[in-house]
mmCIF file of C-alpha atoms in Angstrom:
data_model
loop_
_atom_site.group_PDB
_atom_site.id
_atom_site.type_symbol
_atom_site.label_atom_id
_atom_site.label_comp_id
_atom_site.label_asym_id
_atom_site.label_seq_id
_atom_site.Cartn_x
_atom_site.Cartn_y
_atom_site.Cartn_z
ATOM 1 C CA MET A 150 -43.845 62.965 64.414
ATOM 2 C CA SER A 151 -40.417 61.572 65.218
ATOM 3 C CA GLU A 152 -37.581 63.919 65.993
ATOM 4 C CA GLN A 153 -35.713 62.923 62.756
ATOM 5 C CA HIS A 154 -38.611 63.808 60.658
ATOM 6 C CA LYS A 155 -39.340 67.269 62.109
ATOM 7 C CA PRO A 156 -38.543 70.283 59.773
ATOM 8 C CA ALA A 157 -35.658 72.159 60.727
ATOM 9 C CA PRO A 158 -36.758 75.687 62.165
ATOM 10 C CA VAL A 159 -36.201 78.727 59.951
ATOM 11 C CA ILE A 160 -33.866 81.172 61.553
ATOM 12 C CA VAL A 161 -33.759 84.462 60.042
ATOM 13 C CA GLN A 162 -30.950 86.827 61.101
ATOM 14 C CA ILE A 163 -32.382 90.258 61.736
ATOM 15 C CA PRO A 164 -30.126 92.826 60.233
ATOM 16 C CA TRP A 165 -31.151 95.669 62.408
ATOM 17 C CA GLN A 166 -30.213 95.165 66.063
ATOM 18 C CA VAL A 167 -30.569 97.561 68.896
ATOM 19 C CA PRO A 168 -30.597 95.806 72.067
ATOM 20 C CA VAL A 169 -31.866 97.394 75.170
ATOM 21 C CA ALA A 170 -31.482 95.866 78.645
ATOM 22 C CA VAL A 171 -34.031 96.417 81.415
ATOM 23 C CA GLU A 172 -31.124 97.805 83.770
ATOM 24 C CA ASP A 173 -30.369 100.382 80.728
ATOM 25 C CA VAL A 174 -33.730 102.009 81.145
ATOM 26 C CA ALA A 175 -33.954 104.613 84.020
ATOM 27 C CA GLU A 176 -36.930 104.818 86.159
ATOM 28 C CA ASP A 177 -38.307 107.767 84.345
ATOM 29 C CA GLY A 178 -37.793 105.851 80.937
ATOM 30 C CA ARG A 179 -35.569 106.339 77.891
ATOM 31 C CA HIS A 180 -36.330 107.839 74.466
ATOM 32 C CA PHE A 181 -34.735 106.238 71.226
ATOM 33 C CA ASP A 182 -34.690 107.836 67.695
ATOM 34 C CA LEU A 183 -33.414 105.203 65.387
ATOM 35 C CA VAL A 184 -32.499 105.613 61.760
ATOM 36 C CA ALA A 185 -31.376 102.494 59.720
ATOM 37 C CA ASP A 186 -28.350 103.072 57.587
ATOM 38 C CA ALA A 187 -28.133 101.993 53.949
ATOM 39 C CA THR A 188 -26.548 98.540 54.520
ATOM 40 C CA THR A 189 -29.298 97.737 57.072
ATOM 41 C CA ARG A 190 -31.991 99.178 54.929
ATOM 42 C CA ALA A 191 -30.858 96.772 51.990
ATOM 43 C CA ALA A 192 -30.984 93.732 54.283
ATOM 44 C CA VAL A 193 -34.296 94.592 55.700
ATOM 45 C CA ALA A 194 -35.676 95.041 52.079
ATOM 46 C CA ARG A 195 -34.515 91.681 51.237
ATOM 47 C CA ILE A 196 -36.044 90.002 54.327
ATOM 48 C CA ALA A 197 -39.387 91.894 53.637
ATOM 49 C CA GLY A 198 -39.412 91.149 49.904
ATOM 50 C CA LEU A 199 -39.254 94.840 48.870
ATOM 51 C CA ARG A 200 -37.826 96.317 45.759
ATOM 52 C CA ASP A 201 -35.984 98.914 47.852
ATOM 53 C CA LEU A 202 -36.327 100.718 51.244
ATOM 54 C CA PRO A 203 -35.004 104.340 50.927
ATOM 55 C CA ARG A 204 -36.160 105.172 54.485
ATOM 56 C CA LEU A 205 -36.504 103.280 57.760
ATOM 57 C CA GLU A 206 -36.857 105.075 61.077
ATOM 58 C CA ALA A 207 -38.383 104.318 64.496
ATOM 59 C CA THR A 208 -38.835 106.342 67.563
ATOM 60 C CA PHE A 209 -39.621 104.619 70.825
ATOM 61 C CA ASP A 210 -40.325 105.653 74.360
ATOM 62 C CA VAL A 211 -39.295 102.757 76.548
ATOM 63 C CA THR A 212 -40.236 102.735 80.302
ATOM 64 C CA ARG A 213 -40.066 100.232 83.099
ATOM 65 C CA HIS A 214 -43.219 98.142 83.622
ATOM 66 C CA GLY A 215 -44.044 96.245 86.784
ATOM 67 C CA GLN A 216 -41.596 93.685 88.206
ATOM 68 C CA GLY A 217 -38.547 93.607 85.581
ATOM 69 C CA GLY A 218 -40.841 94.410 82.540
ATOM 70 C CA LEU A 219 -40.664 97.047 79.973
ATOM 71 C CA ARG A 220 -43.354 99.119 78.042
ATOM 72 C CA VAL A 221 -42.536 100.231 74.456
ATOM 73 C CA ILE A 222 -44.528 102.977 72.743
ATOM 74 C CA GLY A 223 -43.501 104.300 69.528
ATOM 75 C CA LEU A 224 -43.819 104.574 65.769
ATOM 76 C CA VAL A 225 -42.062 102.819 62.757
ATOM 77 C CA ALA A 226 -42.077 104.953 59.571
ATOM 78 C CA ALA A 227 -40.587 104.065 56.304
ATOM 79 C CA THR A 228 -40.854 104.685 52.411
ATOM 80 C CA VAL A 229 -40.993 101.281 50.870
ATOM 81 C CA GLY A 230 -40.383 100.341 47.205
ATOM 82 C CA GLN A 231 -42.783 97.714 45.870
ATOM 83 C CA SER A 232 -44.109 96.712 42.504
ATOM 84 C CA CYS A 233 -47.717 97.271 41.419
ATOM 85 C CA VAL A 234 -49.636 94.026 41.397
ATOM 86 C CA VAL A 235 -51.370 94.959 38.198
ATOM 87 C CA THR A 236 -48.885 96.723 35.989
ATOM 88 C CA MET A 237 -45.673 95.628 37.746
ATOM 89 C CA GLU A 238 -44.382 99.183 37.625
ATOM 90 C CA PRO A 239 -42.227 100.502 40.457
ATOM 91 C CA LEU A 240 -44.316 101.939 43.396
ATOM 92 C CA ALA A 241 -43.267 103.846 46.607
ATOM 93 C CA ASN A 242 -45.615 103.622 49.642
ATOM 94 C CA GLU A 243 -45.354 105.400 53.024
ATOM 95 C CA VAL A 244 -45.743 103.310 56.100
ATOM 96 C CA ALA A 245 -46.448 104.629 59.590
ATOM 97 C CA GLU A 246 -47.163 101.868 62.265
ATOM 98 C CA GLU A 247 -47.717 102.549 65.815
ATOM 99 C CA VAL A 248 -46.268 100.187 68.256
ATOM 100 C CA ALA A 249 -47.607 99.596 71.888
ATOM 101 C CA LEU A 250 -46.108 96.443 73.539
ATOM 102 C CA VAL A 251 -45.395 95.441 77.122
ATOM 103 C CA PHE A 252 -42.578 93.070 77.748
ATOM 104 C CA VAL A 253 -42.942 91.041 80.884
ATOM 105 C CA PRO A 254 -40.577 88.372 82.372
ATOM 106 C CA GLN A 255 -41.255 84.761 81.035
ATOM 107 C CA SER A 256 -42.281 83.756 84.601
ATOM 108 C CA ALA A 257 -45.161 86.283 84.483
ATOM 109 C CA MET A 258 -46.527 84.960 81.174
ATOM 110 C CA PRO A 259 -49.441 82.570 81.289
ATOM 111 C CA LYS A 260 -48.611 78.996 80.883
ATOM 112 C CA ASP A 261 -50.005 76.645 78.497
ATOM 113 C CA GLY A 262 -53.718 76.082 79.278
ATOM 114 C CA GLU A 263 -53.796 79.059 81.756
ATOM 115 C CA THR A 264 -55.763 82.139 81.179
ATOM 116 C CA ALA A 265 -54.046 85.521 81.461
ATOM 117 C CA THR A 266 -54.878 87.517 84.550
ATOM 118 C CA TYR A 267 -53.981 90.735 82.945
ATOM 119 C CA ASP A 268 -56.292 93.309 81.468
ATOM 120 C CA ARG A 269 -57.059 92.394 77.841
ATOM 121 C CA ARG A 270 -57.524 95.895 76.814
ATOM 122 C CA ALA A 271 -54.033 96.874 77.704
ATOM 123 C CA GLU A 272 -51.064 96.721 75.279
ATOM 124 C CA ASP A 273 -50.158 93.411 73.852
ATOM 125 C CA ARG A 274 -47.862 91.420 76.013
ATOM 126 C CA GLU A 275 -44.688 89.737 74.826
ATOM 127 C CA PRO A 276 -42.198 87.715 76.919
ATOM 128 C CA LEU A 277 -38.909 89.491 78.137
ATOM 129 C CA ILE A 278 -36.246 87.035 77.180
ATOM 130 C CA GLY A 279 -32.996 87.374 78.833
ATOM 131 C CA GLY A 280 -33.758 90.529 80.462
ATOM 132 C CA SER A 281 -33.522 92.613 77.218
ATOM 133 C CA ILE A 282 -35.405 93.552 74.019
ATOM 134 C CA ASP A 283 -34.339 94.405 70.509
ATOM 135 C CA LEU A 284 -35.825 97.547 69.330
ATOM 136 C CA GLY A 285 -34.312 97.054 65.777
ATOM 137 C CA ALA A 286 -35.896 93.679 65.384
ATOM 138 C CA LEU A 287 -39.230 95.161 66.851
ATOM 139 C CA ALA A 288 -39.086 97.879 64.248
ATOM 140 C CA THR A 289 -38.283 95.306 61.457
ATOM 141 C CA GLU A 290 -41.318 93.130 62.497
ATOM 142 C CA PHE A 291 -43.728 96.015 62.699
ATOM 143 C CA LEU A 292 -42.535 97.238 59.257
ATOM 144 C CA ILE A 293 -43.082 93.810 57.583
ATOM 145 C CA LEU A 294 -46.634 93.371 59.424
ATOM 146 C CA SER A 295 -47.647 96.767 58.021
ATOM 147 C CA LEU A 296 -46.790 96.265 54.257
ATOM 148 C CA ASP A 297 -49.552 95.937 51.693
ATOM 149 C CA PRO A 298 -49.466 92.549 50.379
ATOM 150 C CA TYR A 299 -51.088 93.749 47.133
ATOM 151 C CA PRO A 300 -49.708 97.202 46.297
ATOM 152 C CA ARG A 301 -51.418 98.886 43.485
ATOM 153 C CA LYS A 302 -50.894 102.137 41.737
ATOM 154 C CA PRO A 303 -54.103 104.408 42.195
ATOM 155 C CA ASP A 304 -54.861 104.529 38.493
ATOM 156 C CA ALA A 305 -53.853 100.802 37.578
ATOM 157 C CA ILE A 306 -56.797 98.927 35.973
ATOM 158 C CA PHE A 307 -56.542 95.360 35.111
ATOM 159 C CA GLN A 308 -57.242 94.587 31.490
ATOM 160 C CA PRO A 309 -57.499 90.929 30.584
ATOM 161 C CA PRO A 310 -55.979 89.889 27.295
ATOM 162 C CA ALA A 311 -58.371 89.980 24.300
ATOM 163 C CA ASP A 312 -59.402 86.630 23.174
ATOM 164 C CA SER A 313 -59.336 85.981 19.366
ATOM 165 C CA LYS A 314 -61.499 82.940 19.717
ATOM 166 C CA PRO A 315 -63.752 81.873 22.571
ATOM 167 C CA GLU A 316 -61.959 79.254 24.703
ATOM 168 C CA GLU A 317 -63.456 75.631 24.203
ATOM 169 C CA SER A 318 -64.850 74.234 27.306
ATOM 170 C CA PRO A 319 -63.072 71.220 28.921
ATOM 171 C CA PHE A 320 -66.320 69.326 28.578
ATOM 172 C CA ALA A 321 -66.851 69.979 24.866
ATOM 173 C CA ALA A 322 -65.131 66.649 24.095
ATOM 174 C CA LEU A 323 -67.661 64.834 26.390
ATOM 175 C CA ALA A 324 -70.518 66.554 24.776
ATOM 176 C CA ALA A 325 -69.261 65.416 21.356
ATOM 177 C CA LEU A 326 -68.952 61.852 22.543
ATOM 178 C CA LYS A 327 -72.551 61.988 24.116
ATOM 179 C CA LYS A 328 -73.939 63.247 20.892
ATOM 180 C CA GLY A 329 -72.275 60.682 18.850
ATOM 181 C CA GLY A 330 -73.377 57.873 21.413
ATOM 182 C CA ASP A 331 -77.095 58.869 21.154
ATOM 183 C CA GLY A 332 -76.941 58.515 17.515
ATOM 184 C CA GLY A 333 -77.587 62.219 16.915
#
């Protein structure tokens, strides 16, 4: 595909930004209790396709990891306003998503075609870009990943519309032609 025909990348501005540089984390780690304000929650709700987002909080323990990396352990919790896929009525769901990631310098990440030498049972590893991470963006990402794509009220039952007459098959016209062609 030529350069002029490649689709432009989609760039989404993350509304909740809490940057943390490696040098901002002491050797014994650093704890973060984050609470998104109303403006941030409204912007995150738009990005996530939510009706509303009355509560969005995150708690992270950030520690140094290896040569220039960071480990993030925490929890993203929220009350999300969605619409029931059956009744379309407003619905509130509680979300609690655990976070366990290790950010390593890009030079420590496996190159294309290389296999990783780290323990695959360990936390997921992400590249550490520019020597910092963004806890707000991380919380937003984990919130979106934890959303139920088909929220449904517990008592919602789908009732198909009652048919007044049976629907005619799309092959009924062909059947009629065949009957007429057979002389019957």
